[in-house]
Tab-separated table of C-alpha atoms in Angstrom:
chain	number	residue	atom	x	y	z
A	533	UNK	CA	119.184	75.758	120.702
A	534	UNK	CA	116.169	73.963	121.176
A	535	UNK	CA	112.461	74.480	119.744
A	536	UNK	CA	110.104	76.546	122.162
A	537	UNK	CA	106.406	78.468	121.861
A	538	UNK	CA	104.305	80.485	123.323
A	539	UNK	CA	100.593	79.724	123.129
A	540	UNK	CA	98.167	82.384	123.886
A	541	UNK	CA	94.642	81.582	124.922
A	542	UNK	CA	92.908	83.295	122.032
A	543	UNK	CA	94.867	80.976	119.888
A	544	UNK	CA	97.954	83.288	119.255
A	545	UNK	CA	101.491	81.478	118.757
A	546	UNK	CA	104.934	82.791	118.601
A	547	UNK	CA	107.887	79.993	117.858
A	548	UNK	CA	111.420	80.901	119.125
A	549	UNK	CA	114.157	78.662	121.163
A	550	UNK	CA	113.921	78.078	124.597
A	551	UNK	CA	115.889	80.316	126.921
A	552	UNK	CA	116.215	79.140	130.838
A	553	UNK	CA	115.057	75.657	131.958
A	554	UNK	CA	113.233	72.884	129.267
A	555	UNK	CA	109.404	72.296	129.612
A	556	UNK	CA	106.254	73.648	130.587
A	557	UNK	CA	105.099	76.930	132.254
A	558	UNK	CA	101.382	78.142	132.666
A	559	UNK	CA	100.693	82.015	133.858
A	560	UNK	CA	99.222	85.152	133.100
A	561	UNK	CA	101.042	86.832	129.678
A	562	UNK	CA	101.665	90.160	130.729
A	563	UNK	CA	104.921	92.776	129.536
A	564	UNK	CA	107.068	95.145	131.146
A	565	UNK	CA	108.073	98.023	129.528
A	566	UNK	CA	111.306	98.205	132.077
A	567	UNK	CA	114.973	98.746	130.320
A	568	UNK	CA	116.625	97.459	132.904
A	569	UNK	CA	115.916	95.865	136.589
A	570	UNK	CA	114.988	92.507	135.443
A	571	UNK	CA	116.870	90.816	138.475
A	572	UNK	CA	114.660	92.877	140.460
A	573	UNK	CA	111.462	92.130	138.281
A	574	UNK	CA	111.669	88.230	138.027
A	575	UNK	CA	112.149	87.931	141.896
A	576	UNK	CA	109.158	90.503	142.976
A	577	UNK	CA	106.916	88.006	144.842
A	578	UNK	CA	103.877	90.259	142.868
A	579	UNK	CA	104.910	88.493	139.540
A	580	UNK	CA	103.570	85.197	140.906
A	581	UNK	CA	101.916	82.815	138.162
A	582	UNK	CA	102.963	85.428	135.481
A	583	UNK	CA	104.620	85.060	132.088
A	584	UNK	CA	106.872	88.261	131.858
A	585	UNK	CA	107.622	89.617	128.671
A	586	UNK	CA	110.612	92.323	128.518
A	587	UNK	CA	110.113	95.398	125.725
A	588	UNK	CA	113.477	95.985	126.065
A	589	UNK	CA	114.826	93.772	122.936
A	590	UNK	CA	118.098	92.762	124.576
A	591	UNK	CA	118.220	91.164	128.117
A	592	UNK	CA	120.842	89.772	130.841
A	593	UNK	CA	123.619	92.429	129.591
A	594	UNK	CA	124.219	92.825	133.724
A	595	UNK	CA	123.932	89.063	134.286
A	596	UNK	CA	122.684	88.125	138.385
A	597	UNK	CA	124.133	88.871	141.220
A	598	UNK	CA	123.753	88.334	144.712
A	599	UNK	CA	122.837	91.292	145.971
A	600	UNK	CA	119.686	92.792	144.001
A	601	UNK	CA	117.017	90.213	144.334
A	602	UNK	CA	113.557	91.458	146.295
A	603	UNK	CA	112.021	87.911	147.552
A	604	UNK	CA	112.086	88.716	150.949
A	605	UNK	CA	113.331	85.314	152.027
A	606	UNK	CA	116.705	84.994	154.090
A	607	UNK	CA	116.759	81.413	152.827
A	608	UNK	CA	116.539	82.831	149.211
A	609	UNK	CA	116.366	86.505	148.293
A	610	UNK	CA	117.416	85.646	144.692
A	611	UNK	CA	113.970	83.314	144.128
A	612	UNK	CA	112.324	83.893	140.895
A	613	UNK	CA	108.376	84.222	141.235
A	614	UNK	CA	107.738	84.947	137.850
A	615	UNK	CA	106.059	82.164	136.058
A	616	UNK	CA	108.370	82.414	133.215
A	617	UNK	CA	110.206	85.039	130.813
A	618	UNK	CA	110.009	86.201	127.233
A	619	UNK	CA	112.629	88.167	125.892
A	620	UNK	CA	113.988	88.809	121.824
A	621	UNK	CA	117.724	88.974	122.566
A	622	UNK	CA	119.349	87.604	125.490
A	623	UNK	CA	122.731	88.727	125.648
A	624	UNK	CA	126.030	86.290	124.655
A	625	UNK	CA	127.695	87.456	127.374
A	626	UNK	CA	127.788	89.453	130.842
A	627	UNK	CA	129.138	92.514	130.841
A	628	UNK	CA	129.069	93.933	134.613
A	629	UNK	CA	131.662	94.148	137.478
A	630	UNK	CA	128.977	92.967	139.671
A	631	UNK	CA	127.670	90.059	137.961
A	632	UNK	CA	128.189	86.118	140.006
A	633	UNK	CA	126.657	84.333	136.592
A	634	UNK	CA	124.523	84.780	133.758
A	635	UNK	CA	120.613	84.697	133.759
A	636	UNK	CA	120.146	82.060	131.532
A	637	UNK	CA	122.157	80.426	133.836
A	638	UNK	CA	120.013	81.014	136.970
A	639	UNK	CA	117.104	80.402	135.033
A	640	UNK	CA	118.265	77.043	134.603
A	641	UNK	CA	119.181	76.681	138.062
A	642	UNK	CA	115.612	77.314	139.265
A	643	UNK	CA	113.783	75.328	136.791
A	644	UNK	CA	112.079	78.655	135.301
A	645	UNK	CA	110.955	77.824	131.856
A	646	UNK	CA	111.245	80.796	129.045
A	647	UNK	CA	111.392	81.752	125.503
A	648	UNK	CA	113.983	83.581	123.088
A	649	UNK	CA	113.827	84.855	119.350
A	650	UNK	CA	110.259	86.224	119.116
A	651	UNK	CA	109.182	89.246	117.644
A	652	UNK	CA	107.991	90.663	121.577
A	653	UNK	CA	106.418	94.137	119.491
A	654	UNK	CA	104.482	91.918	117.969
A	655	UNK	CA	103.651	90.503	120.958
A	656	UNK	CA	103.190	93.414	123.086
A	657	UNK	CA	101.221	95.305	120.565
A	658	UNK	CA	98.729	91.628	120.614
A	659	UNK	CA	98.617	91.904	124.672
A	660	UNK	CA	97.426	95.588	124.409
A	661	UNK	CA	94.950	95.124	121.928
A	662	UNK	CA	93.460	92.548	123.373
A	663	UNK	CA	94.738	92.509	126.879
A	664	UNK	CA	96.760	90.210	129.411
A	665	UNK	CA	95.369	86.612	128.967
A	666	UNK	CA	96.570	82.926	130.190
A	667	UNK	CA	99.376	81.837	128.084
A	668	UNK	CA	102.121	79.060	128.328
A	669	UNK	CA	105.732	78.104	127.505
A	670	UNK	CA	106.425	74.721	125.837
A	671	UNK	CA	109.653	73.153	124.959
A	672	UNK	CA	110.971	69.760	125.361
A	673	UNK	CA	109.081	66.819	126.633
A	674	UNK	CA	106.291	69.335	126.595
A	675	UNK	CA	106.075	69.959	123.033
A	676	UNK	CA	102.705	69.240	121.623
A	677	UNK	CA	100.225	69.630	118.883
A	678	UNK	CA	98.661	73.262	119.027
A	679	UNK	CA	95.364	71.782	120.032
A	680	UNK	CA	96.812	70.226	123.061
A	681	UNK	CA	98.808	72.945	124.048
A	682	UNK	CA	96.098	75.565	123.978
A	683	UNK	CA	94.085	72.800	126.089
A	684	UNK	CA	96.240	72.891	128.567
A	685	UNK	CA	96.748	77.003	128.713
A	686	UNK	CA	92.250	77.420	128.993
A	687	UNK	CA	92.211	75.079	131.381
A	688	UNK	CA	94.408	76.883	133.969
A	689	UNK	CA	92.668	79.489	136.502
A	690	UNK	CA	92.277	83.294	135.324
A	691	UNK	CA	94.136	86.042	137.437
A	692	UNK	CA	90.525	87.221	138.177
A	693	UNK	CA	89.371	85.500	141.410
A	694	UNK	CA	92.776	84.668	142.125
A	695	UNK	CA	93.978	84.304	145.604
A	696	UNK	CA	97.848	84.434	146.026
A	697	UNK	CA	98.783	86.680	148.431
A	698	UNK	CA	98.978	83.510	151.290
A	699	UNK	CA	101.281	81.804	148.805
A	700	UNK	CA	104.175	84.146	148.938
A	701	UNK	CA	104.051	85.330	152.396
A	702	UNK	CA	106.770	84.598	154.694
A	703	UNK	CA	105.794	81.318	157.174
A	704	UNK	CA	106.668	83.389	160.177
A	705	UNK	CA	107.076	86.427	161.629
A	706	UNK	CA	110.846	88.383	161.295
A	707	UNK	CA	112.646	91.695	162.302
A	708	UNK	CA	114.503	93.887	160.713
A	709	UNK	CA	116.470	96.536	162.814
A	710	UNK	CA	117.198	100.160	162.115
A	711	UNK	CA	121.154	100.931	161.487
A	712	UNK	CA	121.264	103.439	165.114
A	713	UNK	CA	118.602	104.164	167.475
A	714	UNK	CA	114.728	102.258	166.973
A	715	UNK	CA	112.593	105.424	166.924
A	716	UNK	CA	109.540	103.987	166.002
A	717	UNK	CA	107.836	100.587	165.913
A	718	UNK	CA	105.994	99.430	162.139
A	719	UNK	CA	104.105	95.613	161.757
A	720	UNK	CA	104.437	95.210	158.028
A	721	UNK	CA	101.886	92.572	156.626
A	722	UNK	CA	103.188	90.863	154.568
A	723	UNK	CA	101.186	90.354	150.845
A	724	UNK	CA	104.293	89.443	149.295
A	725	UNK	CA	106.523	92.281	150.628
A	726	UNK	CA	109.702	92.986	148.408
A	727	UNK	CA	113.748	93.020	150.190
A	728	UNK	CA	113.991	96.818	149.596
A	729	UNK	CA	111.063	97.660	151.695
A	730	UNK	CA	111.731	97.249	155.074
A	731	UNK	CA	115.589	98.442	154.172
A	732	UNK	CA	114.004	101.727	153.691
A	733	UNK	CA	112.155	102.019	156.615
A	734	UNK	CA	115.459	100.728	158.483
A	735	UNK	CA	117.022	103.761	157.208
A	736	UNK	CA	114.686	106.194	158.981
A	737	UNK	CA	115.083	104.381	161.966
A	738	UNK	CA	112.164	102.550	161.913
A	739	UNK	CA	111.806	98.721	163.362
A	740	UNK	CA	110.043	96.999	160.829
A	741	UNK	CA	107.978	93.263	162.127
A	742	UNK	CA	106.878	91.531	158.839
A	743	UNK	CA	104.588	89.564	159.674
A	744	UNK	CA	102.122	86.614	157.622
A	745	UNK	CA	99.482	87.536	155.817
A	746	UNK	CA	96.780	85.892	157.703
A	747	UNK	CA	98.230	87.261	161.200
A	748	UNK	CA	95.013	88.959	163.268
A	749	UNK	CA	94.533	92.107	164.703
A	750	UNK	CA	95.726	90.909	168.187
A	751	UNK	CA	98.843	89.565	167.250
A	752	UNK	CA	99.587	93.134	165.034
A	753	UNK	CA	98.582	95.034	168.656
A	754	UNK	CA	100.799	92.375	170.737
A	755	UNK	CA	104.155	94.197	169.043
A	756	UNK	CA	102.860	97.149	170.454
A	757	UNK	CA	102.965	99.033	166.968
A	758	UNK	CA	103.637	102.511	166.170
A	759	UNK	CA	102.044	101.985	162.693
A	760	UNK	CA	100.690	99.230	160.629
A	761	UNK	CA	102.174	98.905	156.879
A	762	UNK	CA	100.473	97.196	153.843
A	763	UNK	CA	102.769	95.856	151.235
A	764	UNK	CA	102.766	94.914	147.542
A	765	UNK	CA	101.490	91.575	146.357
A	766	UNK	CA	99.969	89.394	143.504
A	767	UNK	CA	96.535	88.488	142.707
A	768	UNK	CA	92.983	89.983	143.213
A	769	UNK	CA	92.509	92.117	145.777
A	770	UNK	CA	88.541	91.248	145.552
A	771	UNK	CA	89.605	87.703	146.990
A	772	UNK	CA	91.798	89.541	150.208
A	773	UNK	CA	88.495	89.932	152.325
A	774	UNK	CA	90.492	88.758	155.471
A	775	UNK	CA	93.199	91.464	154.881
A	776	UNK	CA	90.296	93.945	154.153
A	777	UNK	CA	89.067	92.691	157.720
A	778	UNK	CA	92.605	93.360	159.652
A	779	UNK	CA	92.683	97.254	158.175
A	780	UNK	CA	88.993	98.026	159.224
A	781	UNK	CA	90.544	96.925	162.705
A	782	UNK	CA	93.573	99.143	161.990
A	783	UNK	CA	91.645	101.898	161.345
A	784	UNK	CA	89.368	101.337	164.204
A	785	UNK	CA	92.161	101.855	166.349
A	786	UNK	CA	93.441	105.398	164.366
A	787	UNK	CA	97.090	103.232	164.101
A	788	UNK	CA	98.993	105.640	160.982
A	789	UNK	CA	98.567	103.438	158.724
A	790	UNK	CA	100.997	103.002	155.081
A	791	UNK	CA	100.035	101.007	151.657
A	792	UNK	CA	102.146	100.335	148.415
A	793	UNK	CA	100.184	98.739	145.300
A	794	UNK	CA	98.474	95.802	146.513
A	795	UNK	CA	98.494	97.423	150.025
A	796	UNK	CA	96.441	100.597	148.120
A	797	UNK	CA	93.991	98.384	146.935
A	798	UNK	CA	93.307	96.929	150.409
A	799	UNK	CA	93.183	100.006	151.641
A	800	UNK	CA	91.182	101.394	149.286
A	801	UNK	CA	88.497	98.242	150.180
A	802	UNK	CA	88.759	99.320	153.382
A	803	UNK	CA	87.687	102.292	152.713
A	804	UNK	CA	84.840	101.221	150.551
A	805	UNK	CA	85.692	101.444	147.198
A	806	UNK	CA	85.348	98.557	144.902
A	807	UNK	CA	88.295	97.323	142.178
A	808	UNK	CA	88.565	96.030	139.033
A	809	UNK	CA	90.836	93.989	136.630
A	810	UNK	CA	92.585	96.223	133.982
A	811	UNK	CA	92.822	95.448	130.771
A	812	UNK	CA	96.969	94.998	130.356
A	813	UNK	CA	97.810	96.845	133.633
A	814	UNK	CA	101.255	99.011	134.261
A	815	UNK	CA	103.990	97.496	134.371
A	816	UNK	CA	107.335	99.013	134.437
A	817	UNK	CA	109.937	102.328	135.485
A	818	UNK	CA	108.567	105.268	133.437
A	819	UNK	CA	104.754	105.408	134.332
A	820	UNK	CA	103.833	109.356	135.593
A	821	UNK	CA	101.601	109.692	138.651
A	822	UNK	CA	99.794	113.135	139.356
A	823	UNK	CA	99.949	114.022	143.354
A	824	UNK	CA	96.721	116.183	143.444
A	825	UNK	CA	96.865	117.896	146.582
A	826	UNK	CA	100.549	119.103	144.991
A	827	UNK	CA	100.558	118.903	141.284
A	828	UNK	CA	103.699	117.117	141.530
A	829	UNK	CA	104.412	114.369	139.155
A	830	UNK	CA	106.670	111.478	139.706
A	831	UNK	CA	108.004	109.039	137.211
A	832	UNK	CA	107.155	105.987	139.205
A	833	UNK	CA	107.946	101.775	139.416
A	834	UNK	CA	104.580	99.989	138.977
A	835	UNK	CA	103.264	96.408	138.461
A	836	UNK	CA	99.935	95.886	138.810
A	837	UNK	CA	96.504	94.306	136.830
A	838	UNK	CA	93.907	95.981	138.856
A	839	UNK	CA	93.099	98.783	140.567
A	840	UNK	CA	90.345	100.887	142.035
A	841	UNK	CA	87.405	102.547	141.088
A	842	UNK	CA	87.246	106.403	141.465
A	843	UNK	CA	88.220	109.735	139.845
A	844	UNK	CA	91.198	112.270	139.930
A	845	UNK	CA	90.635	114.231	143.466
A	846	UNK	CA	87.435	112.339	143.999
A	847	UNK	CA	86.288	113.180	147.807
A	848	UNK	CA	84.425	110.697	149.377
A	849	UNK	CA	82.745	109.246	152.639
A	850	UNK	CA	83.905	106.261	154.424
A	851	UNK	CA	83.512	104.346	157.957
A	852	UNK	CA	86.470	106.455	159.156
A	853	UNK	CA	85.972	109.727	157.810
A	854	UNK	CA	86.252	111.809	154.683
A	855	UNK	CA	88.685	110.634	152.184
A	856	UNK	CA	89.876	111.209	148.489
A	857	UNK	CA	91.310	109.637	145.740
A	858	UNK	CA	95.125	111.363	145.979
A	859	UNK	CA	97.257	110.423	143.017
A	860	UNK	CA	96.209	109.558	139.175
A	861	UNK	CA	97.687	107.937	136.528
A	862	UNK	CA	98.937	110.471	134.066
A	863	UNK	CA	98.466	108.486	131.082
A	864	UNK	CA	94.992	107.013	131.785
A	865	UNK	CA	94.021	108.872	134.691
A	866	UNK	CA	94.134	105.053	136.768
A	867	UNK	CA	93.616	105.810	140.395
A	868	UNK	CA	97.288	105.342	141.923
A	869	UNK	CA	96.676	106.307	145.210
A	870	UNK	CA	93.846	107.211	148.328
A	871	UNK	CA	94.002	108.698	151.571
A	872	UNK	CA	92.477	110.015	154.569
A	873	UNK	CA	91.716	113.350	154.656
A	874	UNK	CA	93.224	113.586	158.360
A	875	UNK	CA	96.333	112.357	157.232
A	876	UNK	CA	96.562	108.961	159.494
A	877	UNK	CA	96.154	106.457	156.539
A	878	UNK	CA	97.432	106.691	152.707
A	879	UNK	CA	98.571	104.315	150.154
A	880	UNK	CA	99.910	104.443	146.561
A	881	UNK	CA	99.224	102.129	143.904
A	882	UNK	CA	103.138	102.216	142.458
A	883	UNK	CA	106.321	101.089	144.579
A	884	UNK	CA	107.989	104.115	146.327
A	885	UNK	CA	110.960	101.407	147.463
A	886	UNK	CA	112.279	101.616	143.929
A	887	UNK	CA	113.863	98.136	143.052
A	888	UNK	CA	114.129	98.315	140.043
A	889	UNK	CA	113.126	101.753	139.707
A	890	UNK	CA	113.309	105.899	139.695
A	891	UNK	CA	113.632	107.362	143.599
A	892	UNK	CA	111.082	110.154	142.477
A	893	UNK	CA	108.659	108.822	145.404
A	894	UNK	CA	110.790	107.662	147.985
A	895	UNK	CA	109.621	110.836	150.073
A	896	UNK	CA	106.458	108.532	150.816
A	897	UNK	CA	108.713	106.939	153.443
A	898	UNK	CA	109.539	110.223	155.230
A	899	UNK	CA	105.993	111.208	154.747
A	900	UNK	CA	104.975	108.111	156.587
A	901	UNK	CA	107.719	108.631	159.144
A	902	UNK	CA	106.098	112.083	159.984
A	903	UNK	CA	102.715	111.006	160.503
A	904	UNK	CA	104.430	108.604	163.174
A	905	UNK	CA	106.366	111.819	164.831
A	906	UNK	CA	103.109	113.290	165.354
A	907	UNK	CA	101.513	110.645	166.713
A	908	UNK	CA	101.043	110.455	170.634
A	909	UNK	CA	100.538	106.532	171.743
């Protein structure tokens, strides 16, 4: 195997062999604590222009497969957004029924540039100390000096002020049909919307239009919605001012209104709440939200570097009414979620759709699906 590193921006450097495609990959460093789901990980559109590295010391047991990416692209749900991957182990061999080739394999096939054989505690214990910071692969033709390689790794833009929700959402507008009977109508804007979502609304018989990023709030009311939906994404949500814009309008109109994770921060905007970029962020299956109005916790799929500004229960006063801060991070009491107090608009900060992840919050869905039942348009 051939020579790679990883070059942190404060100077850090970990030497291992490459592992995917030869060359040279800038991004965000940032780890995932997730055991397994890395299929599912690399191809979330929300890991844009980030370096992923996996806790789990032993990746690609389960190989790829055709059915479990989450770009939501028909032309390819299997595209990796990540940046690039760090692992310690990658598996000699494949070892599931379900499995159409390898990862290393795929990560040669789309030119996504990685790393093998570091010590990744190390390297995770480094990130949390100091936090997520610009980083890069090298290996190859790239291979340089350590001065010129940590040039090149400062001189690419932060994740602070980033803008990237326009590059991953879908050119144009698509459908995706319920299984029986349409009941209800939902425009999903897309912020870099994952595969699994609309399936789930499908499943309650909801007809889901995901629409651009950019689209206005004509275009939303000319599909004659039942309900407006927010999805995940990457980036800054301080840059989104234009998506901010679009669910003022929604809420204008009293549309029931849904956000997951980047969606909660828009939302949250909205509402008049300011964010802010966290210091290593959640990322991973295991993280425990608190549901105040309940007391029920869920073990819950994140991946996020900011959030919002507020406190557990927190009641506050917005353009369109009273609202609250609804769910907390259990850990570090991280706001995770915000609502209406009527009821008509709510978001969470984790990913209810699950892929990869526990089904603890799927219920959002039929939550969501019951503020549309009451509804009279």
């Amino acid at each position: 195997m051939s020579s790679a590193v990883l070059v942190l921006e404060d100077g850090r450097t970990f030497r291992g062999t490459t592992f995917g495609a030869q060359g040279r990959t800038l991004g965000e460093a940032v780890f995932c604590t997730g055991m397994t789901g890395y299929q599912e990980t690399l191809t979330d559109p929300s890991y844009h222009r980030q370096i992923i590295v996996a806790t789990a010391p032993q990746i690609g047991n389960t190989g790829w497969n055709e059915e479990d990416g989450e770009a939501a692209s028909a032309e390819n749900p299997n595209k990796i957004w990540a940046a690039g991957f760090v692992v310690r182990d990658p598996a000699r061999r494949v070892s599931s029924w379900r499995a159409t080739g390898s990862l290393q394999d795929q990560l040669d096939a789309q030119n996504i540039v990685g790393i093998a054989g570091i010590d990744t505690r190390a390297l995770v214990r480094h990130l949390r100390t100091r936090g997520s910071m610009r980083a890069g692969v090298f290996s190859g033709d790239a291979l340089g000096t350590a001065e010129e390689m940590l040039e090149q790794v400062v001189g690419q833009a932060t994740m602070l002020g980033a803008d990237l929700a326009g590059e991953v959402t879908t050119d144009v507008s698509y459908t995706i049909e319920p299984a029986g009977e349409a009941r209800f109508t939902v425009v999903a804007v897309d912020l870099g919307i994952k595969t699994n979502t609309p399936r789930m609304f499908a499943e309650r018989g909801i007809r889901v239009h995901v629409v651009p990023s950019a689209t206005s709030i004509e275009q939303v009311l000319e599909l004659n919605p039942d309900g407006v939906f927010l999805s995940n994404g990457p980036g800054d949500p301080a840059t989104a001012d234009s998506n901010v814009a679009l669910t003022r309008q929604v809420l204008e109109r009293e549309l029931p209104l849904f956000g997951i994770c980047f969606g909660n921060q828009i939302l949250g905007r909205a509402l008049g709440r300011s964010t802010y970029k966290m210091k290593f962020g959640h990322r991973g299956m295991n993280i425990p939200v608190i549901e105040h109005a309940t007391g029920r916790i869920a073990i819950t799929a994140q991946n996020h570097g900011f959030a919002l500004e507020g406190e557990a229960g927190e009641e506050f006063d917005s353009d369109f009414g009273r609202a609250r801060i609804s769910h907390t991070c259990a850990n570090d009491g991280t706001v995770e979620g915000v609502e209406l107090l009527g009821g008509s608009a709510f978001s969470v900060q984790y990913h209810p759709e699950a892929a990869a992840g526990p089904h603890d919050a799927a219920y959002l869905f039929d939550r969501f699906t019951s503020v549309l039942e009451g509804v009279d348009k």
